[in-house]
């Protein structure tokens, strides 16, 4: 559904979107980099509209450890929903069919989504995941607010790339109990592979961690792209400067979408795990079997 967006202003006869650090300047009829925010006429004014409000492409009851969140109600399930669109263009995207395309969706109004979530007794709350929740902002904000007003104990979770500006982040955080934020690589990796920037993601991790929200971080380890000793050193140093006890998931890469490199080898994962473990208390490996996990995490 099309709905007026929350973070924009008019500029040079166009609309400047200030939701995320791309700061798209959008002419009438066009969409921003994420493909889901469109500049349009409303009366005699230009405005910005979100195109994916309430549009659900995926809904599923998942174990919360699949998000992954290991230190936040790890034995529970959480109802998980997603829409379409993303503000990155990662060539290795694991969910490209909904992140990079206008996937088929069903409109679910705010109150109905809150009802579905609150009635599900097998779930501790609602996770906004699968595609990027930042660019689904208005719906996430409305549904999370509605749920918290009706039941403050019902958990709200975001699985996000962290590419959001400070003002919208701070407005949403009071409703959010836990986040898993991707930290994908160094500045060059963000620039060339995701078409974004590293610094705003670091700012999100710092800001969210300081707001009493439970934070875990995920790095998908791609051989030859983000697993050099220097890159992992900087990543570990940054996270340790936020909180040495922050949870980091180092995930195994498998070829997907446009990135056809071979899957991450066990030795690369083990090396990364051992290096990061020297800087951080809670490092886990993901996308591996239990047997592989115990081999890698064996001290
Ligand atoms: S949310 Fe979309 S339109 Fe807005 S600045 Fe980011 S990429 Fe551009």
PDB file of C-alpha atoms and ligand atoms in Angstrom:
ATOM      1  CA  UNK A   1       0.000   0.000   0.000  1.00  0.00           C
ATOM      2  CA  UNK A   2       1.177   3.516  -0.764  1.00  0.00           C
ATOM      3  CA  UNK A   3       1.419   5.794   2.291  1.00  0.00           C
ATOM      4  CA  UNK A   4       3.043   9.131   3.055  1.00  0.00           C
ATOM      5  CA  UNK A   5       6.573   8.632   4.375  1.00  0.00           C
ATOM      6  CA  UNK A   6       7.915  10.069   7.632  1.00  0.00           C
ATOM      7  CA  UNK A   7      11.392  11.428   6.916  1.00  0.00           C
ATOM      8  CA  UNK A   8      11.768  13.810   3.960  1.00  0.00           C
ATOM      9  CA  UNK A   9      11.788  17.471   2.951  1.00  0.00           C
ATOM     10  CA  UNK A  10      11.393  19.445  -0.280  1.00  0.00           C
ATOM     11  CA  UNK A  11      14.616  20.568  -1.963  1.00  0.00           C
ATOM     12  CA  UNK A  12      15.303  22.093  -5.403  1.00  0.00           C
ATOM     13  CA  UNK A  13      11.813  21.200  -6.676  1.00  0.00           C
ATOM     14  CA  UNK A  14      12.337  17.573  -5.664  1.00  0.00           C
ATOM     15  CA  UNK A  15      12.154  15.559  -2.437  1.00  0.00           C
ATOM     16  CA  UNK A  16      15.123  14.724  -0.235  1.00  0.00           C
ATOM     17  CA  UNK A  17      14.620  11.452   1.653  1.00  0.00           C
ATOM     18  CA  UNK A  18      16.444  11.540   5.001  1.00  0.00           C
ATOM     19  CA  UNK A  19      15.544   8.058   6.259  1.00  0.00           C
ATOM     20  CA  UNK A  20      18.865   6.456   5.387  1.00  0.00           C
ATOM     21  CA  UNK A  21      22.410   7.641   4.627  1.00  0.00           C
ATOM     22  CA  UNK A  22      21.853   7.531   0.859  1.00  0.00           C
ATOM     23  CA  UNK A  23      19.921  10.834   1.220  1.00  0.00           C
ATOM     24  CA  UNK A  24      18.296  10.343  -2.205  1.00  0.00           C
ATOM     25  CA  UNK A  25      17.113  13.479  -3.995  1.00  0.00           C
ATOM     26  CA  UNK A  26      14.066  12.222  -5.877  1.00  0.00           C
ATOM     27  CA  UNK A  27      12.213  13.876  -8.744  1.00  0.00           C
ATOM     28  CA  UNK A  28       8.438  13.539  -9.156  1.00  0.00           C
ATOM     29  CA  UNK A  29       7.439  10.039 -10.258  1.00  0.00           C
ATOM     30  CA  UNK A  30      10.854   8.537  -9.455  1.00  0.00           C
ATOM     31  CA  UNK A  31      11.867   6.187  -6.670  1.00  0.00           C
ATOM     32  CA  UNK A  32      14.963   6.297  -4.462  1.00  0.00           C
ATOM     33  CA  UNK A  33      17.871   3.854  -4.406  1.00  0.00           C
ATOM     34  CA  UNK A  34      15.827   1.359  -2.346  1.00  0.00           C
ATOM     35  CA  UNK A  35      13.094   1.259  -5.005  1.00  0.00           C
ATOM     36  CA  UNK A  36      10.287   1.564  -2.419  1.00  0.00           C
ATOM     37  CA  UNK A  37      10.082   5.334  -1.774  1.00  0.00           C
ATOM     38  CA  UNK A  38       8.538   7.466  -4.455  1.00  0.00           C
ATOM     39  CA  UNK A  39       8.206  11.211  -4.924  1.00  0.00           C
ATOM     40  CA  UNK A  40       4.636  12.159  -5.833  1.00  0.00           C
ATOM     41  CA  UNK A  41       2.100  14.979  -5.848  1.00  0.00           C
ATOM     42  CA  UNK A  42      -0.297  15.477  -2.958  1.00  0.00           C
ATOM     43  CA  UNK A  43      -2.571  18.472  -3.598  1.00  0.00           C
ATOM     44  CA  UNK A  44      -0.200  21.249  -4.645  1.00  0.00           C
ATOM     45  CA  UNK A  45       2.746  19.798  -2.736  1.00  0.00           C
ATOM     46  CA  UNK A  46       5.398  17.225  -3.577  1.00  0.00           C
ATOM     47  CA  UNK A  47       5.718  14.487  -0.961  1.00  0.00           C
ATOM     48  CA  UNK A  48       7.480  11.199  -0.417  1.00  0.00           C
ATOM     49  CA  UNK A  49       5.488   7.973  -0.292  1.00  0.00           C
ATOM     50  CA  UNK A  50       6.466   4.535   0.895  1.00  0.00           C
ATOM     51  CA  UNK A  51       5.282   1.818  -1.522  1.00  0.00           C
ATOM     52  CA  UNK A  52       5.612  -1.255   0.701  1.00  0.00           C
ATOM     53  CA  UNK A  53       3.513  -0.186   3.704  1.00  0.00           C
ATOM     54  CA  UNK A  54       1.892  -3.337   5.122  1.00  0.00           C
ATOM     55  CA  UNK A  55       2.941  -5.422   2.120  1.00  0.00           C
ATOM     56  CA  UNK A  56       3.939  -8.845   3.455  1.00  0.00           C
ATOM     57  CA  UNK A  57       5.971 -11.161   1.232  1.00  0.00           C
ATOM     58  CA  UNK A  58       6.971 -13.704   3.902  1.00  0.00           C
ATOM     59  CA  UNK A  59       5.643 -14.782   7.281  1.00  0.00           C
ATOM     60  CA  UNK A  60       6.898 -17.680   9.353  1.00  0.00           C
ATOM     61  CA  UNK A  61       7.346 -18.887  12.918  1.00  0.00           C
ATOM     62  CA  UNK A  62      11.111 -19.274  13.395  1.00  0.00           C
ATOM     63  CA  UNK A  63      13.325 -20.319  16.279  1.00  0.00           C
ATOM     64  CA  UNK A  64      14.857 -17.029  17.477  1.00  0.00           C
ATOM     65  CA  UNK A  65      18.348 -18.534  17.154  1.00  0.00           C
ATOM     66  CA  UNK A  66      17.767 -18.498  13.368  1.00  0.00           C
ATOM     67  CA  UNK A  67      17.694 -14.669  13.295  1.00  0.00           C
ATOM     68  CA  UNK A  68      20.407 -15.242  14.705  1.00  0.00           C
ATOM     69  CA  UNK A  69      19.960 -14.175  18.332  1.00  0.00           C
ATOM     70  CA  UNK A  70      21.746 -16.490  20.760  1.00  0.00           C
ATOM     71  CA  UNK A  71      21.654 -14.426  23.964  1.00  0.00           C
ATOM     72  CA  UNK A  72      18.041 -13.255  23.763  1.00  0.00           C
ATOM     73  CA  UNK A  73      15.386 -15.852  24.672  1.00  0.00           C
ATOM     74  CA  UNK A  74      17.339 -18.523  22.769  1.00  0.00           C
ATOM     75  CA  UNK A  75      14.891 -21.351  23.424  1.00  0.00           C
ATOM     76  CA  UNK A  76      11.870 -19.467  22.053  1.00  0.00           C
ATOM     77  CA  UNK A  77      10.230 -18.973  18.680  1.00  0.00           C
ATOM     78  CA  UNK A  78       9.375 -15.667  17.106  1.00  0.00           C
ATOM     79  CA  UNK A  79       6.868 -14.816  14.403  1.00  0.00           C
ATOM     80  CA  UNK A  80       8.854 -13.304  11.543  1.00  0.00           C
ATOM     81  CA  UNK A  81       7.653 -11.058   8.725  1.00  0.00           C
ATOM     82  CA  UNK A  82       9.199  -9.334   5.744  1.00  0.00           C
ATOM     83  CA  UNK A  83       8.292  -7.164   2.789  1.00  0.00           C
ATOM     84  CA  UNK A  84      10.262  -6.215  -0.351  1.00  0.00           C
ATOM     85  CA  UNK A  85      13.069  -3.744  -1.095  1.00  0.00           C
ATOM     86  CA  UNK A  86      16.504  -2.924   0.332  1.00  0.00           C
ATOM     87  CA  UNK A  87      18.818   0.080   0.534  1.00  0.00           C
ATOM     88  CA  UNK A  88      21.889  -2.049  -0.307  1.00  0.00           C
ATOM     89  CA  UNK A  89      22.644  -3.966  -3.493  1.00  0.00           C
ATOM     90  CA  UNK A  90      24.890  -6.716  -2.085  1.00  0.00           C
ATOM     91  CA  UNK A  91      25.990  -9.040  -4.857  1.00  0.00           C
ATOM     92  CA  UNK A  92      25.886 -11.970  -2.403  1.00  0.00           C
ATOM     93  CA  UNK A  93      22.368 -11.264  -1.064  1.00  0.00           C
ATOM     94  CA  UNK A  94      20.809 -14.410   0.371  1.00  0.00           C
ATOM     95  CA  UNK A  95      17.265 -12.991  -0.031  1.00  0.00           C
ATOM     96  CA  UNK A  96      17.594 -11.216  -3.375  1.00  0.00           C
ATOM     97  CA  UNK A  97      14.187 -12.360  -4.661  1.00  0.00           C
ATOM     98  CA  UNK A  98      12.481 -10.043  -2.147  1.00  0.00           C
ATOM     99  CA  UNK A  99      15.271  -7.510  -1.519  1.00  0.00           C
ATOM    100  CA  UNK A 100      16.004  -6.641  -5.137  1.00  0.00           C
ATOM    101  CA  UNK A 101      12.643  -7.354  -6.766  1.00  0.00           C
ATOM    102  CA  UNK A 102       9.023  -6.349  -6.287  1.00  0.00           C
ATOM    103  CA  UNK A 103       7.975  -9.743  -4.955  1.00  0.00           C
ATOM    104  CA  UNK A 104       4.344 -10.810  -4.690  1.00  0.00           C
ATOM    105  CA  UNK A 105       2.819  -9.556  -1.435  1.00  0.00           C
ATOM    106  CA  UNK A 106      -0.396  -9.377   0.586  1.00  0.00           C
ATOM    107  CA  UNK A 107      -1.518  -6.227   2.386  1.00  0.00           C
ATOM    108  CA  UNK A 108      -1.992  -6.708   6.135  1.00  0.00           C
ATOM    109  CA  UNK A 109      -3.233  -3.610   8.022  1.00  0.00           C
ATOM    110  CA  UNK A 110      -1.369  -2.512  11.175  1.00  0.00           C
ATOM    111  CA  UNK A 111      -4.043  -3.655  13.651  1.00  0.00           C
ATOM    112  CA  UNK A 112      -4.389  -7.048  11.965  1.00  0.00           C
ATOM    113  CA  UNK A 113      -0.625  -7.620  12.052  1.00  0.00           C
ATOM    114  CA  UNK A 114      -0.581  -6.722  15.762  1.00  0.00           C
ATOM    115  CA  UNK A 115      -3.518  -9.113  16.358  1.00  0.00           C
ATOM    116  CA  UNK A 116      -1.796 -11.967  14.491  1.00  0.00           C
ATOM    117  CA  UNK A 117       1.368 -11.498  16.510  1.00  0.00           C
ATOM    118  CA  UNK A 118      -0.263 -11.023  19.930  1.00  0.00           C
ATOM    119  CA  UNK A 119      -2.526 -14.053  19.444  1.00  0.00           C
ATOM    120  CA  UNK A 120       0.326 -16.407  18.578  1.00  0.00           C
ATOM    121  CA  UNK A 121       1.059 -18.175  21.845  1.00  0.00           C
ATOM    122  CA  UNK A 122       4.010 -20.104  20.347  1.00  0.00           C
ATOM    123  CA  UNK A 123       5.892 -16.857  19.723  1.00  0.00           C
ATOM    124  CA  UNK A 124       7.480 -14.329  22.103  1.00  0.00           C
ATOM    125  CA  UNK A 125       6.940 -11.425  19.719  1.00  0.00           C
ATOM    126  CA  UNK A 126       7.423 -10.156  16.194  1.00  0.00           C
ATOM    127  CA  UNK A 127      10.628  -9.995  14.143  1.00  0.00           C
ATOM    128  CA  UNK A 128      10.924  -7.705  11.123  1.00  0.00           C
ATOM    129  CA  UNK A 129      13.353  -9.572   8.915  1.00  0.00           C
ATOM    130  CA  UNK A 130      13.915 -11.261   5.500  1.00  0.00           C
ATOM    131  CA  UNK A 131      14.194  -7.917   3.662  1.00  0.00           C
ATOM    132  CA  UNK A 132      15.541  -4.682   5.183  1.00  0.00           C
ATOM    133  CA  UNK A 133      13.222  -3.305   7.917  1.00  0.00           C
ATOM    134  CA  UNK A 134      14.773   0.218   7.802  1.00  0.00           C
ATOM    135  CA  UNK A 135      13.146   0.954   4.465  1.00  0.00           C
ATOM    136  CA  UNK A 136       9.852  -0.549   5.720  1.00  0.00           C
ATOM    137  CA  UNK A 137      10.074   2.046   8.445  1.00  0.00           C
ATOM    138  CA  UNK A 138       6.543   3.442   8.755  1.00  0.00           C
ATOM    139  CA  UNK A 139       4.907   0.014   8.993  1.00  0.00           C
ATOM    140  CA  UNK A 140       7.520  -1.289  11.430  1.00  0.00           C
ATOM    141  CA  UNK A 141       7.070   1.837  13.564  1.00  0.00           C
ATOM    142  CA  UNK A 142       3.258   1.642  13.514  1.00  0.00           C
ATOM    143  CA  UNK A 143       3.010  -2.107  14.191  1.00  0.00           C
ATOM    144  CA  UNK A 144       5.711  -2.084  16.897  1.00  0.00           C
ATOM    145  CA  UNK A 145       4.028   0.895  18.612  1.00  0.00           C
ATOM    146  CA  UNK A 146       0.591  -0.749  18.458  1.00  0.00           C
ATOM    147  CA  UNK A 147       1.954  -3.999  19.914  1.00  0.00           C
ATOM    148  CA  UNK A 148       3.812  -2.255  22.724  1.00  0.00           C
ATOM    149  CA  UNK A 149       0.737  -0.207  23.675  1.00  0.00           C
ATOM    150  CA  UNK A 150      -1.290  -3.424  23.953  1.00  0.00           C
ATOM    151  CA  UNK A 151       1.360  -5.638  25.575  1.00  0.00           C
ATOM    152  CA  UNK A 152       4.667  -4.131  26.678  1.00  0.00           C
ATOM    153  CA  UNK A 153       6.146  -7.620  27.204  1.00  0.00           C
ATOM    154  CA  UNK A 154       5.642  -8.744  23.596  1.00  0.00           C
ATOM    155  CA  UNK A 155       9.108  -8.608  22.026  1.00  0.00           C
ATOM    156  CA  UNK A 156      10.012  -6.605  18.934  1.00  0.00           C
ATOM    157  CA  UNK A 157      13.083  -7.703  16.981  1.00  0.00           C
ATOM    158  CA  UNK A 158      14.804  -6.209  13.921  1.00  0.00           C
ATOM    159  CA  UNK A 159      17.221  -8.079  11.665  1.00  0.00           C
ATOM    160  CA  UNK A 160      18.858  -5.233   9.809  1.00  0.00           C
ATOM    161  CA  UNK A 161      21.800  -3.918   7.821  1.00  0.00           C
ATOM    162  CA  UNK A 162      21.891  -0.935  10.211  1.00  0.00           C
ATOM    163  CA  UNK A 163      21.808   1.559   7.337  1.00  0.00           C
ATOM    164  CA  UNK A 164      19.506   4.125   8.867  1.00  0.00           C
ATOM    165  CA  UNK A 165      19.951   7.722  10.004  1.00  0.00           C
ATOM    166  CA  UNK A 166      20.146   8.631  13.665  1.00  0.00           C
ATOM    167  CA  UNK A 167      16.819  10.478  13.996  1.00  0.00           C
ATOM    168  CA  UNK A 168      14.574   7.671  12.665  1.00  0.00           C
ATOM    169  CA  UNK A 169      16.629   5.089  14.556  1.00  0.00           C
ATOM    170  CA  UNK A 170      16.212   6.925  17.874  1.00  0.00           C
ATOM    171  CA  UNK A 171      12.476   7.312  17.273  1.00  0.00           C
ATOM    172  CA  UNK A 172      12.045   3.574  16.704  1.00  0.00           C
ATOM    173  CA  UNK A 173      14.408   2.224  19.379  1.00  0.00           C
ATOM    174  CA  UNK A 174      12.056   2.630  22.382  1.00  0.00           C
ATOM    175  CA  UNK A 175       9.859  -0.076  20.772  1.00  0.00           C
ATOM    176  CA  UNK A 176      12.693  -2.456  19.914  1.00  0.00           C
ATOM    177  CA  UNK A 177      13.895  -5.158  22.329  1.00  0.00           C
ATOM    178  CA  UNK A 178      16.626  -6.759  20.245  1.00  0.00           C
ATOM    179  CA  UNK A 179      18.432  -6.343  16.957  1.00  0.00           C
ATOM    180  CA  UNK A 180      20.757  -8.399  14.865  1.00  0.00           C
ATOM    181  CA  UNK A 181      22.829  -5.951  12.814  1.00  0.00           C
ATOM    182  CA  UNK A 182      25.070  -6.963   9.914  1.00  0.00           C
ATOM    183  CA  UNK A 183      28.637  -5.702   9.966  1.00  0.00           C
ATOM    184  CA  UNK A 184      29.651  -6.822   6.521  1.00  0.00           C
ATOM    185  CA  UNK A 185      33.264  -5.765   6.056  1.00  0.00           C
ATOM    186  CA  UNK A 186      35.527  -2.723   5.734  1.00  0.00           C
ATOM    187  CA  UNK A 187      34.776   0.596   4.028  1.00  0.00           C
ATOM    188  CA  UNK A 188      35.890  -0.649   0.609  1.00  0.00           C
ATOM    189  CA  UNK A 189      33.658  -3.733   0.919  1.00  0.00           C
ATOM    190  CA  UNK A 190      30.616  -1.566   1.669  1.00  0.00           C
ATOM    191  CA  UNK A 191      31.462   0.789  -1.196  1.00  0.00           C
ATOM    192  CA  UNK A 192      32.136  -1.764  -3.912  1.00  0.00           C
ATOM    193  CA  UNK A 193      29.918  -4.719  -2.950  1.00  0.00           C
ATOM    194  CA  UNK A 194      26.947  -3.246  -1.045  1.00  0.00           C
ATOM    195  CA  UNK A 195      26.940   0.243  -2.642  1.00  0.00           C
ATOM    196  CA  UNK A 196      26.807   1.861   0.787  1.00  0.00           C
ATOM    197  CA  UNK A 197      29.131   3.149   3.531  1.00  0.00           C
ATOM    198  CA  UNK A 198      30.564   1.542   6.657  1.00  0.00           C
ATOM    199  CA  UNK A 199      30.488   4.510   9.067  1.00  0.00           C
ATOM    200  CA  UNK A 200      26.671   4.805   9.397  1.00  0.00           C
ATOM    201  CA  UNK A 201      26.431   1.084  10.231  1.00  0.00           C
ATOM    202  CA  UNK A 202      29.023   1.527  12.986  1.00  0.00           C
ATOM    203  CA  UNK A 203      27.026   4.511  14.259  1.00  0.00           C
ATOM    204  CA  UNK A 204      23.864   2.382  14.396  1.00  0.00           C
ATOM    205  CA  UNK A 205      25.623  -0.359  16.377  1.00  0.00           C
ATOM    206  CA  UNK A 206      26.991   2.217  18.844  1.00  0.00           C
ATOM    207  CA  UNK A 207      23.692   4.090  19.174  1.00  0.00           C
ATOM    208  CA  UNK A 208      21.487   1.008  19.541  1.00  0.00           C
ATOM    209  CA  UNK A 209      23.824  -0.589  22.076  1.00  0.00           C
ATOM    210  CA  UNK A 210      23.665   2.532  24.228  1.00  0.00           C
ATOM    211  CA  UNK A 211      19.856   2.516  24.301  1.00  0.00           C
ATOM    212  CA  UNK A 212      19.261  -0.649  26.333  1.00  0.00           C
ATOM    213  CA  UNK A 213      18.397  -2.693  23.242  1.00  0.00           C
ATOM    214  CA  UNK A 214      19.964  -6.169  23.041  1.00  0.00           C
ATOM    215  CA  UNK A 215      22.404  -6.208  20.105  1.00  0.00           C
ATOM    216  CA  UNK A 216      24.002  -9.085  18.256  1.00  0.00           C
ATOM    217  CA  UNK A 217      26.105  -8.646  15.132  1.00  0.00           C
ATOM    218  CA  UNK A 218      26.536 -10.879  12.081  1.00  0.00           C
ATOM    219  CA  UNK A 219      29.423 -10.980   9.619  1.00  0.00           C
ATOM    220  CA  UNK A 220      29.111 -13.235   6.589  1.00  0.00           C
ATOM    221  CA  UNK A 221      32.697 -14.316   5.964  1.00  0.00           C
ATOM    222  CA  UNK A 222      33.455 -14.237   2.224  1.00  0.00           C
ATOM    223  CA  UNK A 223      36.879 -15.596   1.283  1.00  0.00           C
ATOM    224  CA  UNK A 224      39.111 -12.983  -0.338  1.00  0.00           C
ATOM    225  CA  UNK A 225      36.573 -10.200   0.241  1.00  0.00           C
ATOM    226  CA  UNK A 226      36.300  -9.510   3.972  1.00  0.00           C
ATOM    227  CA  UNK A 227      38.431 -12.092   5.768  1.00  0.00           C
ATOM    228  CA  UNK A 228      41.901 -10.512   5.677  1.00  0.00           C
ATOM    229  CA  UNK A 229      43.726 -10.325   9.016  1.00  0.00           C
ATOM    230  CA  UNK A 230      43.591  -6.485   8.923  1.00  0.00           C
ATOM    231  CA  UNK A 231      39.858  -6.338   8.160  1.00  0.00           C
ATOM    232  CA  UNK A 232      38.986  -8.774  10.936  1.00  0.00           C
ATOM    233  CA  UNK A 233      41.312  -6.946  13.324  1.00  0.00           C
ATOM    234  CA  UNK A 234      39.540  -3.643  12.687  1.00  0.00           C
ATOM    235  CA  UNK A 235      36.130  -5.284  12.964  1.00  0.00           C
ATOM    236  CA  UNK A 236      37.044  -6.934  16.269  1.00  0.00           C
ATOM    237  CA  UNK A 237      38.597  -3.712  17.638  1.00  0.00           C
ATOM    238  CA  UNK A 238      35.511  -1.707  16.749  1.00  0.00           C
ATOM    239  CA  UNK A 239      33.112  -4.175  18.367  1.00  0.00           C
ATOM    240  CA  UNK A 240      35.316  -4.466  21.464  1.00  0.00           C
ATOM    241  CA  UNK A 241      35.256  -0.652  21.736  1.00  0.00           C
ATOM    242  CA  UNK A 242      31.427  -0.809  21.795  1.00  0.00           C
ATOM    243  CA  UNK A 243      31.271  -3.735  24.213  1.00  0.00           C
ATOM    244  CA  UNK A 244      33.696  -6.611  24.586  1.00  0.00           C
ATOM    245  CA  UNK A 245      30.739  -8.867  25.476  1.00  0.00           C
ATOM    246  CA  UNK A 246      28.706  -8.049  22.366  1.00  0.00           C
ATOM    247  CA  UNK A 247      27.661 -11.222  20.521  1.00  0.00           C
ATOM    248  CA  UNK A 248      29.255 -11.721  17.084  1.00  0.00           C
ATOM    249  CA  UNK A 249      28.112 -14.394  14.610  1.00  0.00           C
ATOM    250  CA  UNK A 250      30.638 -15.256  11.919  1.00  0.00           C
ATOM    251  CA  UNK A 251      28.610 -16.948   9.199  1.00  0.00           C
ATOM    252  CA  UNK A 252      29.701 -19.255   6.425  1.00  0.00           C
ATOM    253  CA  UNK A 253      29.171 -17.858   2.927  1.00  0.00           C
ATOM    254  CA  UNK A 254      27.617 -19.965   0.169  1.00  0.00           C
ATOM    255  CA  UNK A 255      27.533 -18.794  -3.474  1.00  0.00           C
ATOM    256  CA  UNK A 256      24.297 -16.932  -4.094  1.00  0.00           C
ATOM    257  CA  UNK A 257      22.823 -14.321  -6.449  1.00  0.00           C
ATOM    258  CA  UNK A 258      25.699 -12.677  -8.384  1.00  0.00           C
ATOM    259  CA  UNK A 259      28.613 -13.798  -6.196  1.00  0.00           C
ATOM    260  CA  UNK A 260      29.812 -17.174  -7.427  1.00  0.00           C
ATOM    261  CA  UNK A 261      32.893 -17.648  -5.234  1.00  0.00           C
ATOM    262  CA  UNK A 262      33.270 -21.003  -3.485  1.00  0.00           C
ATOM    263  CA  UNK A 263      31.783 -21.419  -0.010  1.00  0.00           C
ATOM    264  CA  UNK A 264      33.946 -20.356   2.946  1.00  0.00           C
ATOM    265  CA  UNK A 265      36.326 -23.150   3.911  1.00  0.00           C
ATOM    266  CA  UNK A 266      36.479 -24.550   7.445  1.00  0.00           C
ATOM    267  CA  UNK A 267      40.072 -23.366   7.874  1.00  0.00           C
ATOM    268  CA  UNK A 268      39.125 -19.766   6.976  1.00  0.00           C
ATOM    269  CA  UNK A 269      36.266 -19.894   9.468  1.00  0.00           C
ATOM    270  CA  UNK A 270      38.480 -21.339  12.183  1.00  0.00           C
ATOM    271  CA  UNK A 271      41.167 -18.698  11.613  1.00  0.00           C
ATOM    272  CA  UNK A 272      38.612 -15.887  11.767  1.00  0.00           C
ATOM    273  CA  UNK A 273      36.987 -17.382  14.858  1.00  0.00           C
ATOM    274  CA  UNK A 274      40.315 -17.694  16.688  1.00  0.00           C
ATOM    275  CA  UNK A 275      41.368 -14.157  15.739  1.00  0.00           C
ATOM    276  CA  UNK A 276      38.084 -12.560  16.827  1.00  0.00           C
ATOM    277  CA  UNK A 277      37.839 -14.647  19.973  1.00  0.00           C
ATOM    278  CA  UNK A 278      40.971 -12.868  21.252  1.00  0.00           C
ATOM    279  CA  UNK A 279      39.097  -9.570  21.175  1.00  0.00           C
ATOM    280  CA  UNK A 280      35.520 -10.558  21.974  1.00  0.00           C
ATOM    281  CA  UNK A 281      33.963 -12.796  24.618  1.00  0.00           C
ATOM    282  CA  UNK A 282      31.032 -14.131  22.583  1.00  0.00           C
ATOM    283  CA  UNK A 283      31.890 -15.293  19.075  1.00  0.00           C
ATOM    284  CA  UNK A 284      29.840 -17.982  17.290  1.00  0.00           C
ATOM    285  CA  UNK A 285      30.020 -19.542  13.864  1.00  0.00           C
ATOM    286  CA  UNK A 286      26.893 -19.960  11.778  1.00  0.00           C
ATOM    287  CA  UNK A 287      25.678 -21.700   8.592  1.00  0.00           C
ATOM    288  CA  UNK A 288      27.655 -24.817   9.551  1.00  0.00           C
ATOM    289  CA  UNK A 289      26.716 -28.237  10.891  1.00  0.00           C
ATOM    290  CA  UNK A 290      27.036 -29.031  14.613  1.00  0.00           C
ATOM    291  CA  UNK A 291      30.057 -31.187  13.820  1.00  0.00           C
ATOM    292  CA  UNK A 292      31.752 -28.372  11.873  1.00  0.00           C
ATOM    293  CA  UNK A 293      30.886 -25.947  14.645  1.00  0.00           C
ATOM    294  CA  UNK A 294      32.612 -28.020  17.297  1.00  0.00           C
ATOM    295  CA  UNK A 295      35.698 -28.397  15.060  1.00  0.00           C
ATOM    296  CA  UNK A 296      35.918 -24.627  14.502  1.00  0.00           C
ATOM    297  CA  UNK A 297      35.103 -23.552  18.043  1.00  0.00           C
ATOM    298  CA  UNK A 298      37.408 -26.094  19.667  1.00  0.00           C
ATOM    299  CA  UNK A 299      40.119 -24.109  21.447  1.00  0.00           C
TER     300      UNK A 299
HETATM  301  S1  LIG B   1      15.324   5.083   2.312  1.00  0.00           S
HETATM  302 FE1  LIG B   1      15.401   4.715   0.096  1.00  0.00          FE
HETATM  303  S2  LIG B   1      14.802   6.652  -0.841  1.00  0.00           S
HETATM  304 FE2  LIG B   1      15.318   7.081   1.297  1.00  0.00          FE
HETATM  305  S3  LIG B   1      17.467   7.739   1.263  1.00  0.00           S
HETATM  306 FE3  LIG B   1      17.437   5.509   1.666  1.00  0.00          FE
HETATM  307  S4  LIG B   1      17.608   4.526  -0.326  1.00  0.00           S
HETATM  308 FE4  LIG B   1      17.044   6.676  -0.687  1.00  0.00          FE
END
